[in-house]
Amino acid sequence: MEKNPLGIIGLGVMGRNLGLNLIDHGYKISGYDRDNSKVRALKEESQGVASSFDSLEEFVHSLESPKKILFFVPAGQPVDQVIQELLPLLKEGDILIDGGNSFYQDTERRQKQLKDKKIFFIGMGTSGGESGARHGPSLMVGGDREAYEILKPMLEAISAKADGEPCVDYMGRGSAGHYVKMVHNGIEYGIMELIAECYDFAHKVLQWNEKQISDLFEQWSKEELSGYLIEITVPILRKKDDKTDDLLLNKVLDVARQLGTGAWTSEEALKLQIPTPTIDAAVVMRNLSSRVEERKEFNNQFDTHSSPPVLEPTVHQSIAQELKKALFLGIICTYAQGFSLLREASKNYEFGIELEKVAKIWRGGCIIRSKFLEKSRMAFSKNPNLSNLLLDPSISQEIKENNLVSSLRKFCSLSLSSELPIYAFLSTLSYFDGFRCGRLPANLIQLQRDYFGSHTYERVDSQGIFHTVWE
Ligand SMILES: NC(=O)C1=CN([C@@H]2O[C@H](COP(=O)(O)OP(=O)(O)OC[C@H]3O[C@@H](n4cnc5c(N)ncnc54)[C@H](OP(=O)(O)O)[C@@H]3O)[C@@H](O)[C@H]2O)C=CC1
Ligand SMILES: O=C(CO)[C@H](O)[C@H](O)COP(=O)(O)O
């Protein structure tokens, strides 16, 4: 029997679509899932091109050597279970690829576990959701470079293309691929929360309807704000509910669920002491949204409101312009925070991540793709050691020339007087102001630490460590 170059385990949303994408590009694949109906469905959908198996032994046997097996099963225990089941069937040199959203420390552990057996374990962050997997995802690959080189032609063929370049690359050693995907998702959380806060403002303060707001987002998606998350907000705002006459949006419970990657990003940033306040705020607001009972109680208990500013319709268009600029700066700062975290993590964990490559493969296929990523790519290409995107001369020039900071400030102050929760925008503004204000009140904190704990301090006028005898 002719052997196939790649096998996929887990034929749900991602595995099934990536399998069909591979077949479109001329690769014959084998598929396996613990749910036999999914195995049969793939065979039918691929018109028999995919070889599908109900037994793991037959599945592994159908693959050419070295065996290349990609899994798309839920992160956590299912990945370990699949590895355990596969181990007796594998030989030295075989390559396992985890395409799911696994936690990077789990990936490191699995790589160590399989190294002794000389089996490669690649952590591959995959982004683009269902349609990306089907028509071209962004693929963030980490682990052994030798194994990546074997997989490269196949991955390049199925990945999205941005300006003709494949949106896949080797991110670095160990769990670098899953780490980059984790930060991608943190940025995704930040941008989604900023967009939601914009919508809330247009809806509650400008009192625009969803048609007007979707037209605004549609306009933005053709300008410098152009990006996938802005784009998909347009049809989402316009979608009719199929059960009622209302819009679907009005029928959806206001609780934002999460699978964990955003919170992992914030936890990592805290651990490495890199400020990522927009991402943190996005996680916090998802958490707050889920406290449904407390929110109801608060709503009853604190039901008095100050009178919000009245905005005449004549100023609406100019406020919408400020809103656009505030969102643009919010998005720039979210990317800046994500890239700063990646830079620090790469140093700390010795991943060897090149930020230019990250920006390059995020330009297409992934959920956070946007026009701004080309500017980020150029910034890191000019200066691979750039510690913060906001320090790039052309990006800072763009922020200044377009008065983005004053728009963000105006938007925040209007929202605050309208009692809108805009935690992501406020955090972004404080991030910006905190970096540029010259002198922070951290000197006072230092003296408080020294007062109660003799923790010492440094002076602005002489080198060394100082302590004051306080009493
Ligand atoms: N959906 C998305 O947009 C994206 C998802 N991801 C990540 O990709 C991974 C897969 O996600 P997705 O495709 O959405 O998930 P799905 O739940 O759609 O598919 C997972 C499949 O794996 C099967 N499975 C679970 N455990 C095992 C096992 N031990 N052996 C064999 N098959 C098993 C499941 O079967 P059963 O149904 O019986 O449990 C299911 O068919 C996750 O880590 C996810 O976070 C990454 C990027 C985007
Ligand atoms: O990886 C993804 C997109 O890039 C997945 O869709 C992920 O599930 C999104 O995260 P969450 O479910 O926590 O919102």
Coordinates of C-alpha atoms and ligand atoms in Angstrom, one line a residue:
M1 CA 0.0 0.0 0.0
E2 CA 1.2 3.5 -0.9
K3 CA 2.2 5.4 2.3
N4 CA 1.1 8.9 3.1
P5 CA 3.5 11.8 4.0
L6 CA 1.4 13.1 7.0
G7 CA -1.2 11.9 9.5
I8 CA -3.6 14.0 11.5
I9 CA -5.0 13.0 14.9
G10 CA -8.1 15.0 16.0
L11 CA -10.4 15.7 13.1
G12 CA -12.5 18.5 14.7
V13 CA -12.7 22.1 13.5
M14 CA -8.9 22.6 13.0
G15 CA -7.7 19.0 12.1
R16 CA -10.4 18.4 9.5
N17 CA -9.9 21.8 7.7
L18 CA -6.1 21.6 7.7
G19 CA -6.4 18.1 6.3
L20 CA -8.6 19.3 3.4
N21 CA -6.1 22.2 2.9
L22 CA -3.2 19.7 2.6
I23 CA -5.2 17.6 0.1
D24 CA -5.9 20.8 -2.0
H25 CA -2.1 21.2 -2.2
G26 CA -1.6 17.7 -3.4
Y27 CA -0.6 15.9 -0.2
K28 CA -2.3 12.6 0.6
I29 CA -3.0 12.4 4.3
S30 CA -4.2 9.8 6.9
G31 CA -6.7 10.8 9.5
Y32 CA -7.6 9.5 12.9
D33 CA -10.0 10.6 15.6
R34 CA -11.4 8.7 18.6
D35 CA -14.8 9.6 17.2
N36 CA -15.2 7.3 14.1
S37 CA -17.9 9.5 12.6
K38 CA -15.4 12.3 12.1
V39 CA -13.0 9.8 10.4
R40 CA -15.6 8.8 7.9
A41 CA -16.8 12.4 7.3
L42 CA -13.2 13.4 6.3
K43 CA -13.0 10.4 3.9
E44 CA -16.3 11.4 2.3
E45 CA -15.5 15.2 2.2
S46 CA -12.1 14.5 0.5
Q47 CA -13.8 12.1 -1.9
G48 CA -11.7 9.3 -0.7
V49 CA -8.3 11.1 -1.0
A50 CA -7.8 11.1 2.8
S51 CA -7.2 7.6 4.1
S52 CA -9.1 7.3 7.4
F53 CA -8.6 4.8 10.1
D54 CA -10.5 3.5 13.1
S55 CA -7.4 2.0 14.6
L56 CA -4.3 3.9 15.7
E57 CA -2.0 1.0 14.6
E58 CA -3.4 1.0 11.1
F59 CA -3.2 4.8 11.0
V60 CA 0.5 4.9 12.0
H61 CA 1.3 2.0 9.6
S62 CA -0.2 4.0 6.7
L63 CA 2.5 6.7 7.1
E64 CA 5.9 6.9 5.3
S65 CA 9.1 7.1 7.4
P66 CA 10.0 9.3 9.2
K67 CA 6.4 9.3 10.3
K68 CA 5.0 12.8 10.6
I69 CA 1.9 13.1 12.8
L70 CA 0.1 16.3 13.5
F71 CA -2.4 16.6 16.3
F72 CA -5.3 18.9 16.8
V73 CA -6.8 17.7 20.0
P74 CA -7.8 19.9 23.0
A75 CA -4.8 21.2 24.9
G76 CA -3.8 19.5 28.2
Q77 CA -4.4 15.9 29.1
P78 CA -5.6 14.8 25.6
V79 CA -2.2 15.7 24.1
D80 CA -0.4 13.5 26.7
Q81 CA -2.9 10.7 26.1
V82 CA -2.3 10.8 22.4
I83 CA 1.5 10.7 22.9
Q84 CA 1.2 7.7 25.3
E85 CA -0.9 5.8 22.8
L86 CA 1.4 6.6 19.9
L87 CA 4.7 5.9 21.7
P88 CA 4.8 2.1 21.2
L89 CA 4.2 2.6 17.5
L90 CA 6.9 5.2 16.9
K91 CA 10.6 4.9 15.9
E92 CA 13.7 7.1 16.2
G93 CA 13.5 10.1 13.9
D94 CA 9.7 10.2 13.8
I95 CA 8.1 13.7 14.1
L96 CA 5.1 14.6 16.3
I97 CA 3.6 18.1 15.8
D98 CA 1.2 19.6 18.3
G99 CA -0.9 22.2 16.3
G100 CA -3.2 23.1 19.3
N101 CA -3.0 25.8 21.9
S102 CA -0.8 23.9 24.3
F103 CA 0.8 25.7 27.3
Y104 CA 4.4 26.2 26.5
Q105 CA 5.7 24.6 29.6
D106 CA 3.8 21.4 28.7
T107 CA 5.5 21.5 25.3
E108 CA 8.9 21.8 27.0
R109 CA 8.1 18.8 29.2
R110 CA 6.9 16.7 26.2
Q111 CA 10.0 17.6 24.2
K112 CA 12.3 16.4 27.1
Q113 CA 10.2 13.2 27.5
L114 CA 10.5 12.3 23.8
K115 CA 14.2 13.4 23.4
D116 CA 15.5 10.3 25.1
K117 CA 13.6 8.2 22.5
K118 CA 15.0 10.4 19.7
I119 CA 11.5 11.4 18.6
F120 CA 11.1 15.0 17.6
F121 CA 8.3 17.0 19.2
I122 CA 7.3 20.2 17.4
G123 CA 5.1 22.8 19.1
M124 CA 3.2 24.6 16.3
G125 CA 1.0 27.6 17.1
T126 CA -1.7 27.7 14.5
S127 CA -3.9 30.7 13.9
G128 CA -6.8 31.6 11.6
G129 CA -9.6 29.6 13.0
E130 CA -11.7 27.4 10.8
S131 CA -11.3 29.3 7.6
G132 CA -7.6 29.9 8.2
A133 CA -7.0 26.2 8.6
R134 CA -9.0 25.4 5.5
H135 CA -7.6 28.2 3.2
G136 CA -4.3 29.3 4.7
P137 CA -3.3 29.7 8.4
S138 CA -0.4 31.4 10.0
L139 CA 1.9 28.8 11.5
M140 CA 4.4 29.5 14.3
V141 CA 6.8 26.6 14.5
G142 CA 9.1 25.8 17.4
G143 CA 11.4 23.0 18.4
D144 CA 14.1 21.1 16.6
R145 CA 15.2 23.0 13.5
E146 CA 16.1 19.7 11.7
A147 CA 12.5 18.5 12.0
Y148 CA 11.2 21.9 10.9
E149 CA 13.3 21.7 7.7
I150 CA 11.6 18.3 6.9
L151 CA 8.1 19.8 7.4
K152 CA 8.9 23.2 5.7
P153 CA 7.7 22.5 2.1
M154 CA 4.4 21.1 3.3
L155 CA 3.8 23.9 5.8
E156 CA 4.8 26.6 3.3
A157 CA 2.4 25.1 0.7
I158 CA -0.7 25.3 3.0
S159 CA 0.0 28.5 4.9
A160 CA -1.5 31.9 4.1
K161 CA 0.6 34.2 1.9
A162 CA 1.2 37.9 2.6
D163 CA 2.8 39.9 -0.2
G164 CA 3.6 36.5 -1.7
E165 CA 5.6 35.3 1.4
P166 CA 4.4 32.2 3.3
C167 CA 3.0 33.0 6.7
V168 CA 5.0 30.2 8.4
D169 CA 8.5 30.3 9.9
Y170 CA 10.7 28.7 12.5
M171 CA 10.2 30.8 15.6
G172 CA 12.9 29.2 17.7
R173 CA 14.1 26.5 20.1
G174 CA 12.0 24.5 22.5
S175 CA 8.5 25.8 23.0
A176 CA 9.0 29.0 21.0
G177 CA 6.2 28.3 18.6
H178 CA 3.6 27.8 21.3
Y179 CA 4.9 30.8 23.3
V180 CA 4.5 33.0 20.2
K181 CA 1.0 31.7 19.7
M182 CA 0.2 32.4 23.4
V183 CA 1.3 36.0 23.0
H184 CA -0.6 36.2 19.6
N185 CA -3.8 35.3 21.6
G186 CA -3.0 37.8 24.3
I187 CA -2.9 40.5 21.6
E188 CA -6.1 39.1 20.2
Y189 CA -7.8 39.5 23.6
G190 CA -6.5 43.1 23.8
I191 CA -7.7 44.1 20.4
M192 CA -11.1 42.4 20.9
E193 CA -11.7 44.3 24.1
L194 CA -10.7 47.6 22.6
I195 CA -13.2 47.0 19.7
A196 CA -15.9 46.1 22.2
E197 CA -15.3 49.2 24.2
C198 CA -15.5 51.3 21.0
Y199 CA -18.8 49.6 20.1
D200 CA -20.1 50.3 23.6
F201 CA -19.2 54.0 23.3
A202 CA -20.9 54.4 19.8
H203 CA -23.9 52.5 21.1
K204 CA -24.5 54.1 24.5
V205 CA -22.9 57.6 24.2
L206 CA -23.4 58.5 20.5
Q207 CA -26.6 56.4 20.6
W208 CA -25.9 55.0 17.1
N209 CA -27.7 51.9 16.0
E210 CA -25.8 48.8 14.8
K211 CA -26.2 49.7 11.1
Q212 CA -24.5 53.1 11.7
I213 CA -21.8 51.4 13.9
S214 CA -21.2 48.7 11.3
D215 CA -20.9 51.3 8.5
L216 CA -18.2 53.1 10.7
F217 CA -16.2 49.8 11.2
E218 CA -16.5 49.1 7.5
Q219 CA -15.0 52.5 6.6
W220 CA -12.2 51.9 9.2
S221 CA -11.5 48.5 7.7
K222 CA -10.4 50.2 4.5
E223 CA -8.1 52.7 6.2
E224 CA -5.0 52.4 8.4
L225 CA -7.0 50.4 10.9
S226 CA -7.5 47.7 8.4
G227 CA -7.3 44.2 10.0
Y228 CA -9.2 41.0 10.4
L229 CA -10.8 41.7 13.8
I230 CA -12.2 45.1 12.6
E231 CA -13.4 43.4 9.3
I232 CA -15.4 40.6 11.0
T233 CA -17.0 43.1 13.4
V234 CA -19.0 44.4 10.4
P235 CA -21.0 41.3 9.5
I236 CA -21.3 40.4 13.2
L237 CA -23.0 43.8 13.9
R238 CA -25.3 43.2 11.0
K239 CA -26.3 39.6 11.6
K240 CA -30.0 39.0 12.1
D241 CA -31.2 36.5 14.7
D242 CA -32.8 33.5 13.0
K243 CA -35.2 32.9 15.9
T244 CA -36.5 36.5 16.3
D245 CA -36.8 39.8 14.3
D246 CA -33.9 41.3 16.3
L247 CA -30.2 41.4 15.7
L248 CA -28.2 38.3 16.9
L249 CA -26.0 40.6 19.0
N250 CA -28.9 41.7 21.2
K251 CA -29.7 38.1 21.9
V252 CA -26.3 36.9 23.1
L253 CA -25.4 36.7 26.8
D254 CA -22.8 39.3 27.7
V255 CA -20.4 36.9 29.2
A256 CA -17.0 36.5 27.4
R257 CA -15.7 33.0 27.8
Q258 CA -12.0 32.0 27.6
L259 CA -9.9 28.9 27.1
G260 CA -6.8 30.4 28.9
T261 CA -4.2 31.7 26.5
G262 CA -5.0 35.4 27.3
A263 CA -4.6 34.8 31.1
W264 CA -1.4 32.8 30.4
T265 CA 0.0 35.8 28.5
S266 CA -0.7 38.2 31.4
E267 CA 0.7 35.7 34.0
E268 CA 3.9 35.4 31.9
A269 CA 4.2 39.2 31.5
L270 CA 3.9 39.6 35.3
K271 CA 6.5 36.9 35.8
L272 CA 9.0 38.5 33.4
Q273 CA 8.1 42.0 34.6
I274 CA 7.0 43.3 31.2
P275 CA 4.0 45.7 31.3
T276 CA 1.1 44.4 29.2
P277 CA -1.8 46.4 30.7
T278 CA -4.1 46.4 27.6
I279 CA -3.9 42.6 27.5
D280 CA -4.3 42.3 31.3
A281 CA -7.4 44.6 31.1
A282 CA -8.9 42.5 28.4
V283 CA -8.6 39.4 30.6
V284 CA -9.9 41.2 33.7
M285 CA -13.0 42.5 31.7
R286 CA -13.7 38.9 30.5
N287 CA -13.5 37.8 34.1
L288 CA -15.7 40.7 35.2
S289 CA -18.3 39.8 32.5
S290 CA -18.6 36.3 33.9
R291 CA -19.6 37.6 37.4
V292 CA -23.2 37.7 36.4
E293 CA -24.9 37.5 39.8
E294 CA -22.7 40.1 41.4
R295 CA -23.2 42.4 38.4
K296 CA -27.0 42.1 38.8
E297 CA -26.7 43.0 42.5
F298 CA -24.4 45.9 41.9
N299 CA -26.7 47.2 39.2
N300 CA -29.6 47.2 41.7
Q301 CA -27.5 48.7 44.6
F302 CA -25.7 51.5 42.7
D303 CA -28.4 52.5 40.3
T304 CA -27.9 56.3 40.6
H305 CA -26.0 57.8 37.7
S306 CA -24.5 61.2 37.1
S307 CA -25.8 63.0 34.0
P308 CA -23.6 62.1 31.0
P309 CA -22.5 64.9 28.6
V310 CA -25.0 65.6 25.9
L311 CA -23.4 65.3 22.5
E312 CA -25.2 67.1 19.7
P313 CA -25.5 65.1 16.4
T314 CA -23.4 67.9 14.7
V315 CA -20.3 66.7 16.7
H316 CA -20.9 63.0 16.2
Q317 CA -18.7 62.7 13.1
S318 CA -15.8 64.5 14.6
I319 CA -16.1 62.3 17.7
A320 CA -16.1 59.2 15.5
Q321 CA -12.8 60.4 14.1
E322 CA -11.4 60.7 17.6
L323 CA -12.7 57.2 18.3
K324 CA -10.9 55.8 15.3
K325 CA -7.6 57.4 16.3
A326 CA -8.0 56.2 19.9
L327 CA -8.6 52.7 18.7
F328 CA -5.6 52.9 16.4
L329 CA -3.3 53.9 19.3
G330 CA -4.8 51.2 21.5
I331 CA -4.1 48.6 18.8
I332 CA -0.5 49.9 18.3
C333 CA 0.1 49.7 22.1
T334 CA -1.3 46.2 22.3
Y335 CA 1.1 45.0 19.6
A336 CA 3.9 46.9 21.3
Q337 CA 3.2 45.1 24.6
G338 CA 3.1 41.7 23.0
F339 CA 6.3 42.2 21.1
S340 CA 8.1 43.5 24.2
L341 CA 7.0 40.3 26.1
L342 CA 8.3 38.1 23.2
R343 CA 11.6 39.9 23.3
E344 CA 12.1 39.4 27.0
A345 CA 10.9 35.8 26.9
S346 CA 13.3 35.0 24.0
K347 CA 16.2 36.3 26.1
N348 CA 15.0 34.7 29.3
Y349 CA 14.2 31.2 27.9
E350 CA 16.9 31.4 25.1
F351 CA 14.3 30.7 22.4
G352 CA 16.2 32.7 19.7
I353 CA 13.0 34.4 18.4
E354 CA 13.4 37.0 15.7
L355 CA 10.7 39.6 16.0
E356 CA 10.8 40.6 12.4
K357 CA 9.9 37.0 11.5
V358 CA 7.0 37.0 14.0
A359 CA 5.6 40.2 12.5
K360 CA 6.1 38.8 9.0
I361 CA 4.1 35.6 9.6
W362 CA 1.3 37.5 11.5
R363 CA 0.6 39.7 8.4
G364 CA -1.6 37.0 6.9
G365 CA -3.8 34.1 7.9
C366 CA -4.0 34.8 11.6
I367 CA -6.7 36.4 13.7
I368 CA -4.6 39.5 14.6
R369 CA -3.5 40.2 11.0
S370 CA -3.6 43.8 10.1
K371 CA -2.0 46.5 8.0
F372 CA 0.0 47.8 10.9
L373 CA 2.0 44.5 11.1
E374 CA 3.8 45.5 7.9
K375 CA 5.0 48.6 9.8
S376 CA 6.0 46.4 12.7
R377 CA 7.9 44.1 10.4
M378 CA 9.8 47.1 8.9
A379 CA 10.6 48.5 12.4
F380 CA 12.2 45.1 13.5
S381 CA 13.9 44.8 10.2
K382 CA 15.6 48.2 10.7
N383 CA 16.4 47.4 14.4
P384 CA 16.1 43.8 15.5
N385 CA 16.8 44.8 19.1
L386 CA 14.1 47.4 19.3
S387 CA 12.8 47.1 22.9
N388 CA 9.4 48.7 22.3
L389 CA 7.6 49.3 19.0
L390 CA 6.7 52.8 20.2
L391 CA 10.4 53.7 20.0
D392 CA 10.6 53.1 16.3
P393 CA 11.0 56.6 14.7
S394 CA 8.4 56.1 11.9
I395 CA 5.8 54.7 14.3
S396 CA 6.3 57.4 16.8
Q397 CA 6.2 60.0 14.0
E398 CA 2.8 58.6 12.9
I399 CA 1.5 58.8 16.4
K400 CA 2.6 62.4 16.7
E401 CA 1.5 63.6 13.2
N402 CA -2.0 62.2 13.7
N403 CA -2.5 63.4 17.3
L404 CA -3.4 59.9 18.3
V405 CA -2.6 60.6 22.0
S406 CA -4.9 63.6 22.4
S407 CA -7.7 61.6 20.7
L408 CA -7.2 58.7 23.1
R409 CA -7.3 61.2 26.0
K410 CA -10.5 62.9 24.7
F411 CA -12.2 59.5 24.2
C412 CA -11.2 58.4 27.7
S413 CA -12.5 61.5 29.3
L414 CA -15.8 61.5 27.4
S415 CA -16.3 57.8 28.3
L416 CA -15.5 58.4 32.0
S417 CA -18.0 61.2 32.3
S418 CA -20.5 58.8 30.6
E419 CA -19.7 56.1 33.2
L420 CA -18.6 53.6 30.5
P421 CA -16.2 50.8 31.6
I422 CA -13.2 51.4 29.3
Y423 CA -10.6 49.5 31.2
A424 CA -8.6 48.6 28.1
F425 CA -8.4 52.1 26.8
L426 CA -7.6 53.6 30.2
S427 CA -4.8 51.1 30.8
T428 CA -3.5 51.9 27.3
L429 CA -3.4 55.6 28.1
S430 CA -1.6 55.0 31.4
Y431 CA 0.8 52.7 29.7
F432 CA 1.6 55.5 27.2
D433 CA 1.7 58.3 29.8
G434 CA 3.7 56.1 32.2
F435 CA 6.4 55.5 29.6
R436 CA 6.7 59.1 28.5
C437 CA 6.2 61.1 31.7
G438 CA 9.9 61.3 32.5
R439 CA 9.6 60.8 36.3
L440 CA 7.2 58.4 37.9
P441 CA 6.2 58.4 41.6
A442 CA 8.2 55.2 42.1
N443 CA 10.7 57.3 44.2
L444 CA 8.0 57.5 46.9
I445 CA 7.4 53.7 46.7
Q446 CA 11.2 53.2 47.1
L447 CA 11.3 55.3 50.3
Q448 CA 8.2 53.5 51.7
R449 CA 10.0 50.2 51.1
D450 CA 13.1 51.6 52.8
Y451 CA 11.0 52.9 55.7
F452 CA 9.2 49.7 56.6
G453 CA 11.7 47.1 55.4
S454 CA 15.2 48.7 55.0
H455 CA 15.0 47.7 51.3
T456 CA 17.4 50.5 50.3
Y457 CA 17.2 52.9 47.3
E458 CA 19.3 54.4 44.5
R459 CA 19.8 58.2 44.1
V460 CA 19.6 60.3 41.0
D461 CA 22.8 62.2 42.0
S462 CA 25.2 59.5 43.0
Q463 CA 26.0 55.8 42.3
G464 CA 25.4 53.1 44.9
I465 CA 22.8 51.8 47.3
F466 CA 21.5 54.0 50.1
H467 CA 19.5 53.5 53.3
T468 CA 18.0 56.1 55.6
V469 CA 17.7 55.6 59.4
W470 CA 14.1 56.7 59.7
E471 CA 13.5 57.0 63.5
Ligands
LIG1 N1 -11.0 26.4 16.9 C1 -10.1 27.3 16.6 O1 -10.4 28.4 16.1 C2 -8.7 27.1 17.0 C3 -8.3 26.1 17.8 N2 -7.0 25.9 18.1 C4 -6.6 24.8 19.0 O2 -6.5 23.6 18.2 C5 -6.8 22.5 19.1 C6 -8.0 21.7 18.5 O3 -9.1 22.7 18.5 P1 -10.4 22.4 17.7 O4 -10.1 21.7 16.4 O5 -11.2 23.6 17.7 O6 -11.1 21.3 18.6 P2 -12.3 20.3 18.3 O7 -12.9 20.0 19.7 O8 -13.2 20.8 17.3 O9 -11.6 19.0 17.8 C7 -10.7 18.2 18.6 C8 -10.9 16.8 18.1 O10 -10.0 16.0 18.8 C9 -10.7 14.8 19.3 N3 -10.0 14.2 20.4 C10 -10.0 14.6 21.7 N4 -9.2 13.8 22.4 C11 -8.7 12.9 21.6 C12 -7.9 11.8 21.8 N5 -7.4 11.5 23.0 N6 -7.6 11.0 20.7 C13 -8.1 11.3 19.5 N7 -8.9 12.3 19.2 C14 -9.2 13.1 20.3 C15 -12.0 15.3 19.6 O11 -13.0 14.3 19.8 P3 -14.3 14.5 20.7 O12 -15.2 15.5 20.0 O13 -14.8 13.1 20.9 O14 -13.8 15.1 22.0 C16 -12.3 16.2 18.4 O15 -12.8 15.5 17.3 C17 -7.1 23.1 20.5 O16 -5.9 23.1 21.2 C18 -7.5 24.5 20.2 O17 -7.3 25.4 21.3 C19 -6.0 26.7 17.6 C20 -6.4 27.7 16.8 C21 -7.7 28.1 16.4
LIG2 O1 -6.5 30.3 19.2 C1 -7.5 30.7 18.9 C2 -7.6 31.9 18.0 O2 -6.3 32.4 17.7 C3 -8.8 30.1 19.4 O3 -9.9 30.5 18.7 C4 -9.0 30.3 20.9 O4 -9.9 29.4 21.3 C5 -9.4 31.7 21.2 O5 -9.2 31.9 22.6 P1 -10.4 32.0 23.6 O6 -11.3 30.8 23.4 O7 -9.8 32.0 25.0 O8 -11.1 33.3 23.3

